[in-house]
mmCIF file of C-alpha atoms in Angstrom:
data_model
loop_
_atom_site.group_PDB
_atom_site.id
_atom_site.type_symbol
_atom_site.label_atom_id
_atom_site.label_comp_id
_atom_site.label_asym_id
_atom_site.label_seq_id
_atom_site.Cartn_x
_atom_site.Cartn_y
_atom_site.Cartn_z
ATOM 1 C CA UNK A 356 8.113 121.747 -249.839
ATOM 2 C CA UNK A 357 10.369 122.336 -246.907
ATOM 3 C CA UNK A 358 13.801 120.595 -246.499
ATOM 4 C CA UNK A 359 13.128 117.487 -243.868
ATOM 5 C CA UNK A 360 15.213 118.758 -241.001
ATOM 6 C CA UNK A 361 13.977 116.610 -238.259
ATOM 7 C CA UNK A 362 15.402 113.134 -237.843
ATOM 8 C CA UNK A 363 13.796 109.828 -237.805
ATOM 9 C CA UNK A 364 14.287 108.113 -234.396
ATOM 10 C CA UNK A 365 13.650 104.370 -234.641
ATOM 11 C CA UNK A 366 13.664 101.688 -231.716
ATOM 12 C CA UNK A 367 14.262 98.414 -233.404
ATOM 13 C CA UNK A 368 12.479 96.149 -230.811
ATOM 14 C CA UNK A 369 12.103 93.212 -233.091
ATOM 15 C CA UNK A 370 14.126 90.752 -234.496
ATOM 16 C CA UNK A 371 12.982 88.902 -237.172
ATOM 17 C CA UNK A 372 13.794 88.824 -241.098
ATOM 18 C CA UNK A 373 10.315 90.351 -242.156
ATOM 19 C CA UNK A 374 10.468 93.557 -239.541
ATOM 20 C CA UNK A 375 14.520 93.956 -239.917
ATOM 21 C CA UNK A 376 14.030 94.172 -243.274
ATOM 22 C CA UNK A 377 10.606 96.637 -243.051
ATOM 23 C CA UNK A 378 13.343 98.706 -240.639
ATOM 24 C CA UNK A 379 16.270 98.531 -243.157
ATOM 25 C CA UNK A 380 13.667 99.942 -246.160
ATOM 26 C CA UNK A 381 12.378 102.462 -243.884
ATOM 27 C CA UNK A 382 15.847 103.855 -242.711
ATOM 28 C CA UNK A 383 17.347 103.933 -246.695
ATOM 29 C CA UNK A 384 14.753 105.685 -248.047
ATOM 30 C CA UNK A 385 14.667 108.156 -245.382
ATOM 31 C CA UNK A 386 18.524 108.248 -245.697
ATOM 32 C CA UNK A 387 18.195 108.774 -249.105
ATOM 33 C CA UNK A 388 15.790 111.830 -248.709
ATOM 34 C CA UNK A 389 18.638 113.720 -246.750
ATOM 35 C CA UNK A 390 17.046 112.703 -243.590
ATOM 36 C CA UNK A 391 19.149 111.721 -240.345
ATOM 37 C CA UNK A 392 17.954 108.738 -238.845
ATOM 38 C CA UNK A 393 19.405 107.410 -235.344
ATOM 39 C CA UNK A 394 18.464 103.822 -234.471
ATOM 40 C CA UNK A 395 18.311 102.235 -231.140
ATOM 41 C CA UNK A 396 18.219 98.132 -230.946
ATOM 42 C CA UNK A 397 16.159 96.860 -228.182
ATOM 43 C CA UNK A 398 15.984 92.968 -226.738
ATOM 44 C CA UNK A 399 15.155 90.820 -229.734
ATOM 45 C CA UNK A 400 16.220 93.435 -232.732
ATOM 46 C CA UNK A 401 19.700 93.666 -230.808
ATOM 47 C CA UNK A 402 20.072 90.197 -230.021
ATOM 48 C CA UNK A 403 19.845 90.411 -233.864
ATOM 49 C CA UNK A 404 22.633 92.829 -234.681
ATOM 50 C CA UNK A 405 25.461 89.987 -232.750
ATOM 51 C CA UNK A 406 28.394 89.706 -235.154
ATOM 52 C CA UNK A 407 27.793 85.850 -235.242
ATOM 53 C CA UNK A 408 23.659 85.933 -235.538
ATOM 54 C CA UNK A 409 23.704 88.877 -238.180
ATOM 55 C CA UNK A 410 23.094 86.750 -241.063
ATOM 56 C CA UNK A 411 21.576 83.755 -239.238
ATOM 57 C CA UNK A 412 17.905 82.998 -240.281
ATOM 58 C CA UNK A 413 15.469 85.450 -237.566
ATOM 59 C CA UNK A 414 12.217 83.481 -238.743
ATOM 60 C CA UNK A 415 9.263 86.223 -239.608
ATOM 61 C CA UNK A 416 6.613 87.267 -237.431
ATOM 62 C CA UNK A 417 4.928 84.459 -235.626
ATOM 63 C CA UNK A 418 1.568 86.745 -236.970
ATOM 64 C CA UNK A 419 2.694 85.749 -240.570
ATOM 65 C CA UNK A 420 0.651 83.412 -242.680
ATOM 66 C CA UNK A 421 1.968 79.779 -242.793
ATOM 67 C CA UNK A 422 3.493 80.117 -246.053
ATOM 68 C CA UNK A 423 4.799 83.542 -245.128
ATOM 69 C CA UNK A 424 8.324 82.203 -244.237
ATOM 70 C CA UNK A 425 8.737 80.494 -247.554
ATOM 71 C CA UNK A 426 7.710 83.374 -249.413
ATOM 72 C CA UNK A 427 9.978 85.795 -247.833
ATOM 73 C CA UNK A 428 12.804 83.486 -248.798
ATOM 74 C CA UNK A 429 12.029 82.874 -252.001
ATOM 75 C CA UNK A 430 11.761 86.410 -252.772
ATOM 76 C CA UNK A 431 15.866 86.859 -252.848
ATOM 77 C CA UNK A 432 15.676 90.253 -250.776
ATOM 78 C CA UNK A 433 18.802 92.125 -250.464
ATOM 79 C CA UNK A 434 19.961 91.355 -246.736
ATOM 80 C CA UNK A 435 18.857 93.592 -244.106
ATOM 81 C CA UNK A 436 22.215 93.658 -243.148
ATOM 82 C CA UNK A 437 23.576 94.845 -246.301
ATOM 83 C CA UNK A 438 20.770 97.417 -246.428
ATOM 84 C CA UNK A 439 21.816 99.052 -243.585
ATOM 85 C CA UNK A 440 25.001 99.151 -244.070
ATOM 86 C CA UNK A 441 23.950 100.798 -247.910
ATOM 87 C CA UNK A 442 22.188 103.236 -245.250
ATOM 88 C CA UNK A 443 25.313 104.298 -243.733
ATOM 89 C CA UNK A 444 27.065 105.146 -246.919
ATOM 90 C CA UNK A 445 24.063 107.527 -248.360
ATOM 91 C CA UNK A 446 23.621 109.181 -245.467
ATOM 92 C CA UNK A 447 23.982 110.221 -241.733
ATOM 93 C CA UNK A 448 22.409 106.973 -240.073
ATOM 94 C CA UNK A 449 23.335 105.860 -236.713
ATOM 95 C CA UNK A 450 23.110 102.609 -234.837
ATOM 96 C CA UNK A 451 23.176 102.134 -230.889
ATOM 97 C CA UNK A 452 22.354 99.659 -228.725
ATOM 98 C CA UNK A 453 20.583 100.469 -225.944
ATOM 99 C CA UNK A 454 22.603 99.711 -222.698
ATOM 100 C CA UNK A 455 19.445 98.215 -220.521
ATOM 101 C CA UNK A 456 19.416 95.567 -223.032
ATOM 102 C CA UNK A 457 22.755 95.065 -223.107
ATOM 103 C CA UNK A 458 22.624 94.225 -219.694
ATOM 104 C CA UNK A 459 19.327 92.575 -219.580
ATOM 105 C CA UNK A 460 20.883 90.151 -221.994
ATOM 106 C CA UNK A 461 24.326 89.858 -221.146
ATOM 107 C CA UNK A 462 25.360 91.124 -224.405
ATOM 108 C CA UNK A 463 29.033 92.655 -224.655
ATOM 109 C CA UNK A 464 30.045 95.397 -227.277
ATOM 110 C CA UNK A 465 32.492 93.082 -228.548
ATOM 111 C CA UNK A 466 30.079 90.741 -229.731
ATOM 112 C CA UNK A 467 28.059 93.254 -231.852
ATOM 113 C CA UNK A 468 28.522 93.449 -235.530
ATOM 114 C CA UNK A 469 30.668 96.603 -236.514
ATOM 115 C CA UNK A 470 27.090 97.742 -237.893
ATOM 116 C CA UNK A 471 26.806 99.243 -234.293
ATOM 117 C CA UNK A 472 28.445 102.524 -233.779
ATOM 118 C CA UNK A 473 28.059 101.977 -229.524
ATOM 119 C CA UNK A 474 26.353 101.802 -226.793
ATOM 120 C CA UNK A 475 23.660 104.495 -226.008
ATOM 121 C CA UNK A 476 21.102 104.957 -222.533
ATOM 122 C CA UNK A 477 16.924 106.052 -223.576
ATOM 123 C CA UNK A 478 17.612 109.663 -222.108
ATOM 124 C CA UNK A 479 20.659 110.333 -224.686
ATOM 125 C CA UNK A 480 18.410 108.861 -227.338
ATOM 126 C CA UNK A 481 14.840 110.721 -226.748
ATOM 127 C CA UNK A 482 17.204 114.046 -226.239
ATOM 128 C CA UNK A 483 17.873 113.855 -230.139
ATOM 129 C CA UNK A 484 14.091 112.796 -230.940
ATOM 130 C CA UNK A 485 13.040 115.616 -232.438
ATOM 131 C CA UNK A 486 11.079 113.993 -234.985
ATOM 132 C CA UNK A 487 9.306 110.951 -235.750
ATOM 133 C CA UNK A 488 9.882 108.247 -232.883
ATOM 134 C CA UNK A 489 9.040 104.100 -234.717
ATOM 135 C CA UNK A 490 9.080 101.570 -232.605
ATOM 136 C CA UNK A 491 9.442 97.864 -234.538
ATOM 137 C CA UNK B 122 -4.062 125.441 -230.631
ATOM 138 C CA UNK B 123 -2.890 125.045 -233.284
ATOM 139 C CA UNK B 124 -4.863 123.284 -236.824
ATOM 140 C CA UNK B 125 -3.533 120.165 -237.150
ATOM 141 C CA UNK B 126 -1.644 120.790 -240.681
ATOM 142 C CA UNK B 127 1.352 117.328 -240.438
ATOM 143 C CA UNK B 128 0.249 114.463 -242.198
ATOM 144 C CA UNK B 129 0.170 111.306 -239.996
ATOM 145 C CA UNK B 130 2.178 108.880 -241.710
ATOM 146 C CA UNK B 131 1.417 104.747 -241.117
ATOM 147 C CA UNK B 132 3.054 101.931 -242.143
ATOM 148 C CA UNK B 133 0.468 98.765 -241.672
ATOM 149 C CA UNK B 134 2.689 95.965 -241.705
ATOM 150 C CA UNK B 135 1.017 93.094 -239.594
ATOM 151 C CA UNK B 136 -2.339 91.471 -240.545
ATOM 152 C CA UNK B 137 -4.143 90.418 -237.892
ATOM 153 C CA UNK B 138 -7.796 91.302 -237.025
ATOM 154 C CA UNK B 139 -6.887 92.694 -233.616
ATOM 155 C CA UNK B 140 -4.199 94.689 -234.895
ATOM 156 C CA UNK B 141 -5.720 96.104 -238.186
ATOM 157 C CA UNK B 142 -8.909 97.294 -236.173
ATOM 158 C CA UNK B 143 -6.551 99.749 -234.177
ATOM 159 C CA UNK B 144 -4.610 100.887 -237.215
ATOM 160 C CA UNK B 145 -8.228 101.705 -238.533
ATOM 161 C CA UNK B 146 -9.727 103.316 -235.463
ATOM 162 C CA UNK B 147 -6.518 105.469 -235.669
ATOM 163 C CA UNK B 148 -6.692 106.416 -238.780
ATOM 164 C CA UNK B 149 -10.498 106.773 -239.157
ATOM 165 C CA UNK B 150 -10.006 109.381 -235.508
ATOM 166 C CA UNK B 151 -7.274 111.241 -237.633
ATOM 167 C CA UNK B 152 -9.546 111.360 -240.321
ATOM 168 C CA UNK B 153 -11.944 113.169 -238.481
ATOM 169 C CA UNK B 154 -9.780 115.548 -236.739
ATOM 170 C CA UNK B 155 -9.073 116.939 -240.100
ATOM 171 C CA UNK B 156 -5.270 115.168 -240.348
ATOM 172 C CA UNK B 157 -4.324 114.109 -243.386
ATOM 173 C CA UNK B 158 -3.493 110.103 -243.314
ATOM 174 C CA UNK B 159 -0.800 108.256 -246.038
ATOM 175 C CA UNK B 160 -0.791 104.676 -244.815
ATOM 176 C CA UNK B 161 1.833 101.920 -246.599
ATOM 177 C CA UNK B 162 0.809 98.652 -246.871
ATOM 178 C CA UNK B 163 3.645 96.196 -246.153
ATOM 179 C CA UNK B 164 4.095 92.112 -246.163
ATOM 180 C CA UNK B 165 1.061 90.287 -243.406
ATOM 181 C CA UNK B 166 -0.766 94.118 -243.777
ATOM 182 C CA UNK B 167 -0.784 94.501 -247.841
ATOM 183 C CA UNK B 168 -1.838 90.159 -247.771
ATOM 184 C CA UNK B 169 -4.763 91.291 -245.714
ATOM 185 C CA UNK B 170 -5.802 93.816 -248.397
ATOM 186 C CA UNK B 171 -6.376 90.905 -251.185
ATOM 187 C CA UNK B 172 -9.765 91.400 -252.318
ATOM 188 C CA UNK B 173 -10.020 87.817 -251.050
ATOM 189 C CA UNK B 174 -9.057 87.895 -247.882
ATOM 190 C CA UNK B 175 -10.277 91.340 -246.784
ATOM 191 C CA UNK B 176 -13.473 89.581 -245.096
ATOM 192 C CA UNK B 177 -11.933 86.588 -244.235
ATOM 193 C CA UNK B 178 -10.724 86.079 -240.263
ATOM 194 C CA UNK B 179 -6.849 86.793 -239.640
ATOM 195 C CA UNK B 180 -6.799 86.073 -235.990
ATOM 196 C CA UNK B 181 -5.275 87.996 -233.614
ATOM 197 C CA UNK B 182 -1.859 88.831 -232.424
ATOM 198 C CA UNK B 183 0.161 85.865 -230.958
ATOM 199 C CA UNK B 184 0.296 87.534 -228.047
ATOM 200 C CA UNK B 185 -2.946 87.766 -226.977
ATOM 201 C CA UNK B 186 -4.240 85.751 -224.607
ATOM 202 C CA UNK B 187 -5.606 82.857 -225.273
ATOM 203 C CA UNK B 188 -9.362 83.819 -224.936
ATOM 204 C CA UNK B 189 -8.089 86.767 -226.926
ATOM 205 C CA UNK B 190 -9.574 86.188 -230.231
ATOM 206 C CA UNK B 191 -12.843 84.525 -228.847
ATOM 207 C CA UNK B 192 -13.049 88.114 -226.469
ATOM 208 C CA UNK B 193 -12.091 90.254 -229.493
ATOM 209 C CA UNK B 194 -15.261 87.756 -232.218
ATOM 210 C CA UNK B 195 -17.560 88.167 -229.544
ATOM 211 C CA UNK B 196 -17.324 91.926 -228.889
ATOM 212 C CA UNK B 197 -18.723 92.691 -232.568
ATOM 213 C CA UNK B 198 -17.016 95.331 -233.355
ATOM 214 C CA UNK B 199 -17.448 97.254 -236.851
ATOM 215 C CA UNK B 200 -15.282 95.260 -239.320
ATOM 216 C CA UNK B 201 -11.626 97.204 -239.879
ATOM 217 C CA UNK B 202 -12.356 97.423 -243.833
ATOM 218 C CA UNK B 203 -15.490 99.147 -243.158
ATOM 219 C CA UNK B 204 -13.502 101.723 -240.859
ATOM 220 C CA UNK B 205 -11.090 102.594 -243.187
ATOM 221 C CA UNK B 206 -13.739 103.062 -246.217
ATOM 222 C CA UNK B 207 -15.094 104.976 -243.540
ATOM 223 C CA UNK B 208 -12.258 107.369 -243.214
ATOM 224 C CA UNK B 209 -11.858 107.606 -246.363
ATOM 225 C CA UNK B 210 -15.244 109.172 -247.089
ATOM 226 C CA UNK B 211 -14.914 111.672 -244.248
ATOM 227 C CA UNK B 212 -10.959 112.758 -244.966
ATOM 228 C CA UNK B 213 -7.956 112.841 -246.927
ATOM 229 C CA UNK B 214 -6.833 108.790 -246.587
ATOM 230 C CA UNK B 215 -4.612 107.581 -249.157
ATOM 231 C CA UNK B 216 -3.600 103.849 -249.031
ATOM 232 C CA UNK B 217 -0.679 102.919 -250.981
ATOM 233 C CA UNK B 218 0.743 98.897 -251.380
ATOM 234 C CA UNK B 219 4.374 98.823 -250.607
ATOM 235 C CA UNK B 220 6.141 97.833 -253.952
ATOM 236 C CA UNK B 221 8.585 96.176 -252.262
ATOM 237 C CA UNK B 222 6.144 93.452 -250.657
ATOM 238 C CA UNK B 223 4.142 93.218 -253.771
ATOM 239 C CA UNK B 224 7.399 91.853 -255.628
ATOM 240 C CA UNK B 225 8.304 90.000 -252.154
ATOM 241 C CA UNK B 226 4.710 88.481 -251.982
ATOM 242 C CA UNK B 227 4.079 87.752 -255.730
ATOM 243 C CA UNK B 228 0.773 89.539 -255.401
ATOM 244 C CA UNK B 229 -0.409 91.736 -258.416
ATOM 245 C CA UNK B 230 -2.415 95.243 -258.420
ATOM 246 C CA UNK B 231 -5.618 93.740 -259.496
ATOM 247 C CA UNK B 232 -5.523 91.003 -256.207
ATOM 248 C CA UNK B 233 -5.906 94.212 -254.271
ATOM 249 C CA UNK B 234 -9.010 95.091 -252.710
ATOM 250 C CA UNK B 235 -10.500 98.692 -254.191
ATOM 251 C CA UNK B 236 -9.857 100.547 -250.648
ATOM 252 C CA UNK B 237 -6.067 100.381 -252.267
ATOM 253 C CA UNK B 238 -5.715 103.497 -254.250
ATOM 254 C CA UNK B 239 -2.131 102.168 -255.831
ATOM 255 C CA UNK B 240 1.401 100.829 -255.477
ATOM 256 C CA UNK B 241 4.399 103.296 -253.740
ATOM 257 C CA UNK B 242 7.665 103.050 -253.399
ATOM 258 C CA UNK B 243 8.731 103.667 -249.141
ATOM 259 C CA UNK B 244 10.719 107.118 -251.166
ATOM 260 C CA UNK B 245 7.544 108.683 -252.151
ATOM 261 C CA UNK B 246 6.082 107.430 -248.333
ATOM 262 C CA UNK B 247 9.074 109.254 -246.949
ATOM 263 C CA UNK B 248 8.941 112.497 -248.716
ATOM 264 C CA UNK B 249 5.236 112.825 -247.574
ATOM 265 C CA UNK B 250 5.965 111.793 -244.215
ATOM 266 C CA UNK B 251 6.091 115.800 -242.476
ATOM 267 C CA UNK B 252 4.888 114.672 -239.059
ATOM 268 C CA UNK B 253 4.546 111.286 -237.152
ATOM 269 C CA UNK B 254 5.236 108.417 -238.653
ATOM 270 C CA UNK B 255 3.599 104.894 -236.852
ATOM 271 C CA UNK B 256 4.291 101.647 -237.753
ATOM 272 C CA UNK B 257 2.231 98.589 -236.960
ATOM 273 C CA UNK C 1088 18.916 123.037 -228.847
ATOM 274 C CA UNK C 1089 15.408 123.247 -228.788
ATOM 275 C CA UNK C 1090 13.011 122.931 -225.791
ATOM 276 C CA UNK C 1091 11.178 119.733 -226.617
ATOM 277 C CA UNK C 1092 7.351 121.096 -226.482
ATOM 278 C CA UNK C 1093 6.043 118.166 -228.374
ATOM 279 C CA UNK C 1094 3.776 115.229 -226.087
ATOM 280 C CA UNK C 1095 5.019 112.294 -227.098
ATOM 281 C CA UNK C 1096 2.302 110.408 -227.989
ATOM 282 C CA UNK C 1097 1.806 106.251 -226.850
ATOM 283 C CA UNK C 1098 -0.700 103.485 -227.757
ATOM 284 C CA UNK C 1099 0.325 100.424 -225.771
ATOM 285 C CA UNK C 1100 -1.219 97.808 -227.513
ATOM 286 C CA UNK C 1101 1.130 95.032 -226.704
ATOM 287 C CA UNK C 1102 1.162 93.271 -223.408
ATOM 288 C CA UNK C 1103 4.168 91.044 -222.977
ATOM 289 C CA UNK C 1104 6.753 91.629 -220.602
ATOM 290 C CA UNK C 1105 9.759 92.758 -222.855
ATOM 291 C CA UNK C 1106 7.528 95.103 -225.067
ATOM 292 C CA UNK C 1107 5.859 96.586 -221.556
ATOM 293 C CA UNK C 1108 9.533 96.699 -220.248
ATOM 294 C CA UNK C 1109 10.776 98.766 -223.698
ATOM 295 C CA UNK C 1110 7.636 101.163 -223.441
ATOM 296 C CA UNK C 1111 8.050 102.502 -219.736
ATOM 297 C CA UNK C 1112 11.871 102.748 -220.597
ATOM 298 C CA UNK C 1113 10.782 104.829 -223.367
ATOM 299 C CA UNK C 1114 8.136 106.566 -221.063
ATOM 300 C CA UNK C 1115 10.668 107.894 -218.192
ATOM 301 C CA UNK C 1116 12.923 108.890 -220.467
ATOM 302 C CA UNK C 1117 10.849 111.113 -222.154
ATOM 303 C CA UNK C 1118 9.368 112.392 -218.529
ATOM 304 C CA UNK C 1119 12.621 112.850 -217.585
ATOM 305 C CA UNK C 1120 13.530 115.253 -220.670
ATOM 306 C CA UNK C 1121 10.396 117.737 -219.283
ATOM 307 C CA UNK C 1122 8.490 115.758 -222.018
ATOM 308 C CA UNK C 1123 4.567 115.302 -222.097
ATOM 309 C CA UNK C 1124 3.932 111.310 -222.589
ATOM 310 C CA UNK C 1125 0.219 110.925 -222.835
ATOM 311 C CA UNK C 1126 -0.707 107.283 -222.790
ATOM 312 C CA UNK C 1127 -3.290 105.006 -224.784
ATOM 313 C CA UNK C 1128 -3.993 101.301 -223.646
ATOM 314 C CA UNK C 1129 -5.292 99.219 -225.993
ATOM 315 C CA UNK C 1130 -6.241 95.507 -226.520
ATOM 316 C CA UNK C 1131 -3.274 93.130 -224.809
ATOM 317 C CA UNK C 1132 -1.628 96.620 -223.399
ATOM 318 C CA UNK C 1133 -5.176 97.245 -221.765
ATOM 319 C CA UNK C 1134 -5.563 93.826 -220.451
ATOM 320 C CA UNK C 1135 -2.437 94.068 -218.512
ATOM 321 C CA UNK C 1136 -2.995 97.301 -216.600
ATOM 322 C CA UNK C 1137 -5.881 95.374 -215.063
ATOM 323 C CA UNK C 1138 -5.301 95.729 -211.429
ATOM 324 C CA UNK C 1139 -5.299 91.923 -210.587
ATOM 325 C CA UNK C 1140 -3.081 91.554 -213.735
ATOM 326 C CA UNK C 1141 -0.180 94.219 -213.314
ATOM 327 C CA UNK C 1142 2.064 91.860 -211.190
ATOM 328 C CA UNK C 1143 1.653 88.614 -213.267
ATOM 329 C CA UNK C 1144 3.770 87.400 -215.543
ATOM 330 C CA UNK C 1145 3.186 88.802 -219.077
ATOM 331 C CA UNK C 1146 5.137 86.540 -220.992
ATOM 332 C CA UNK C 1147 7.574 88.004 -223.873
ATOM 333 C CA UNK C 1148 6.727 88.666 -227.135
ATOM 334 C CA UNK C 1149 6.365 85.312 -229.302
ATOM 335 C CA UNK C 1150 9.258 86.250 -231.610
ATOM 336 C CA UNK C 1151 11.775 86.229 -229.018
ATOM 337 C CA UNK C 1152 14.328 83.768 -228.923
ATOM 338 C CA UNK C 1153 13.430 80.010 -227.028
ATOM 339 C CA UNK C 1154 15.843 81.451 -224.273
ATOM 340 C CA UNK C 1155 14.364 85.006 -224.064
ATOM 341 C CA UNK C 1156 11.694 84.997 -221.473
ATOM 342 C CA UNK C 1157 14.776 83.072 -219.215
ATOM 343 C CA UNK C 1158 16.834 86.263 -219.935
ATOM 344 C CA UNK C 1159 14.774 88.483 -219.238
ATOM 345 C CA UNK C 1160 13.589 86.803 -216.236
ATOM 346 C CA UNK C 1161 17.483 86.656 -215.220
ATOM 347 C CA UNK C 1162 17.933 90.485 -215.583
ATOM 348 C CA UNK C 1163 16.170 91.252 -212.633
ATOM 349 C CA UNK C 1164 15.318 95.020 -214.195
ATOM 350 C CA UNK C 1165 12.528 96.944 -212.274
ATOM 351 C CA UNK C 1166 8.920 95.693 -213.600
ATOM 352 C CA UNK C 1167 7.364 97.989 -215.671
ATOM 353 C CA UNK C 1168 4.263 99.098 -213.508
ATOM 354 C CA UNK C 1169 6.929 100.530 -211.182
ATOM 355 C CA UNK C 1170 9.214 102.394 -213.671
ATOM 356 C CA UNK C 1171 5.391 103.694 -215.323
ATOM 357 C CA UNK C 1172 4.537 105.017 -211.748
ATOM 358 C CA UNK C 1173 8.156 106.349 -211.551
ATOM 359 C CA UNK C 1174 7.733 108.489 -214.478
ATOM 360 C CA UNK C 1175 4.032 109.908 -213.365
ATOM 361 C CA UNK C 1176 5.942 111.079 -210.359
ATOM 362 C CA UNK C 1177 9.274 113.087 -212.567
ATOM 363 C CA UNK C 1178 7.179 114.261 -215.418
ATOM 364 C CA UNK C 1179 3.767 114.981 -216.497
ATOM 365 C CA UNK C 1180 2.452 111.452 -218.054
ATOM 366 C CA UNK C 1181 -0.968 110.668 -218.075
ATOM 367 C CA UNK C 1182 -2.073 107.116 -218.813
ATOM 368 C CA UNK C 1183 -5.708 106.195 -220.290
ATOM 369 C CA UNK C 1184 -7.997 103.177 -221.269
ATOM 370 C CA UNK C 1185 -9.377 103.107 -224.741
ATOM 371 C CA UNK C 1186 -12.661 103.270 -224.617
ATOM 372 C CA UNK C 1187 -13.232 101.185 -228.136
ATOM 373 C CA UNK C 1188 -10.848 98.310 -225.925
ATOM 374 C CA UNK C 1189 -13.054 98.932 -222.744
ATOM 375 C CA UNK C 1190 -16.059 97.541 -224.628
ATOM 376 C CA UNK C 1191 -14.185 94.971 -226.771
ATOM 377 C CA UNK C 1192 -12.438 93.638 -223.739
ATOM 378 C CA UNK C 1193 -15.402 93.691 -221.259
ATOM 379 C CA UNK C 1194 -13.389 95.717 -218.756
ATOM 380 C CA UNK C 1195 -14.851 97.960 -216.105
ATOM 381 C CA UNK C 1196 -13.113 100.754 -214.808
ATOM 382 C CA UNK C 1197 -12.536 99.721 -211.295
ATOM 383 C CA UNK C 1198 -11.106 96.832 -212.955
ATOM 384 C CA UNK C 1199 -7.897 98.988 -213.853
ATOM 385 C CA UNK C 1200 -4.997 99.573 -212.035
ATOM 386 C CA UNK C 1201 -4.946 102.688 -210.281
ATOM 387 C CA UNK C 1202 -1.735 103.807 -212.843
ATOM 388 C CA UNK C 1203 -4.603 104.627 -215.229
ATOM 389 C CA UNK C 1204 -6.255 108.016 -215.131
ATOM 390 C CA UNK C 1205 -9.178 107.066 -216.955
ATOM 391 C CA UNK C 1206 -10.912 106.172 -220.155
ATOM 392 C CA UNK C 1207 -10.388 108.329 -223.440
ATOM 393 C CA UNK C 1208 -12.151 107.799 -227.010
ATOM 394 C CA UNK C 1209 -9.043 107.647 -230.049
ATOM 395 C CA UNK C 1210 -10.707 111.500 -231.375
ATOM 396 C CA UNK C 1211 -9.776 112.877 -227.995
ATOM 397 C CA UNK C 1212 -6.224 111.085 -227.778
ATOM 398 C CA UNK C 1213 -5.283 112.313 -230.985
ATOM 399 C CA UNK C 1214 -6.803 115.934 -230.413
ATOM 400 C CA UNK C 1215 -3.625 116.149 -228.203
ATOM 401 C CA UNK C 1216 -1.071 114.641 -230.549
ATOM 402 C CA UNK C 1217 0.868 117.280 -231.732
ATOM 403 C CA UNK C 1218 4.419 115.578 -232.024
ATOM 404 C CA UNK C 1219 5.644 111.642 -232.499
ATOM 405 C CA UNK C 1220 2.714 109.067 -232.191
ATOM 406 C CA UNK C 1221 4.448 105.546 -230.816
ATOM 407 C CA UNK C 1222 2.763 102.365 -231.391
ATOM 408 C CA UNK C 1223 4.053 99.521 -228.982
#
């Protein structure tokens, strides 16, 4: 077995419950394994990340099944939220938001939730992508 | 060129016909490359592997357009469960239910269809995952 | 710092707007590193490279908020068919039609935009994939 040197780079394009909390169990158990992970928020998973929509209700997929909503609920998941910020603590994880969508959406770094360590272009992003690259 | 020795690393999350017959003509053209495939069922993917609703139409991505799924019934392609039994008699496939979405979902290991080999954890995922990791 | 000799690998299976928009951000970044980006259209991502289709509206992805295609509209960013044909000209990005979708889809190849190099099986897409494998 070799150490995991290469980091996970994620694009969090999506931003609903289901996929935000996919991303957060993805990033903690690679955190968890030693392994960096740097996150860029995109659109819909940054409009997301807003200090005042952070732990708002995102809906799930529109693909999920009718009582897919419901069920998600009821199962009493930790926060996404929470689980990134678990993330954080374990290991080197870092969050950006990507400055097109900033723009795009006329989103300012004030309103992001402190989950966000700054703003970050695709070029400064892909140069550290010497790994894995998910999009959600 | 080099042999193909990373193991390609998929997270199925969504559950729709469309999307589920890419994630198996990936997998089953891994597969035959000689690349090793570890694919994680999660939430709308690991409800599409109930041994009840394997056979049973999921539609198609919301996105499609909307002679999508009529274009996608009509083009009679071979059916995504047969791919990946498929790939798994010509390679190393390993299909693991996330243990997360079981417990989120309520659904038990015997509900599975037999194309699941078992329930994982995304830590053991992770520590296998030595090359790309895709998520769909 | 290493010289990043890994293609970065793309299926484009989505076709809205904000998802096309994300993956030719992704694309000339990449390009503009000195990064391969070999291309896969499938499905919905297919559909819109059509050559009658490129220009249209694509919509946005249905999980986007009820005032997301109106801000992204509003953003005015370059459309994605020009920032693809940017990259082709900084880097070394080649861009083909899936065969499987080809046949599913019932599209010809003069029916393709001329951004598209061609048609390519999944076996020879992934012969080539020797670093991060993106699915949009």
């Amino acid at each position: 077995m070799d150490e995991p040197e290469e980091t996970l780079s994620l694009i969090i394009f999506s931003g609903t419950d289901d996929k935000l909390t996919s991303a957060s169990t993805l990033v903690v158990g690679a955190a968890a394994l030693g392994r960096r992970v740097d996150i860029l928020l995109q659109f819909w998973g940054l409009d997301a990340f807003r200090a005042d929509s952070v732990h708002r209700e995102h809906g799930v997929a529109p693909e999920a099944p009718s009582d897919g909503a419901r069920r998600l609920h009821d199962a009493h998941l930790a926060h996404w939220a929470d689980v990134f910020a678990q993330a954080k603590e374990v290991g080197e994880v870092s969050i950006h938001a990507c400055a097109q969508s900033m723009d795009a959406l006329g989103i300012t770094e004030q309103q992001l939730d402190p989950l966000v360590d700054g703003v970050e272009g695709i070029a400064a992003f892909m140069a550290e992508a010497n790994g894995p690259v998910v999009f959600i």
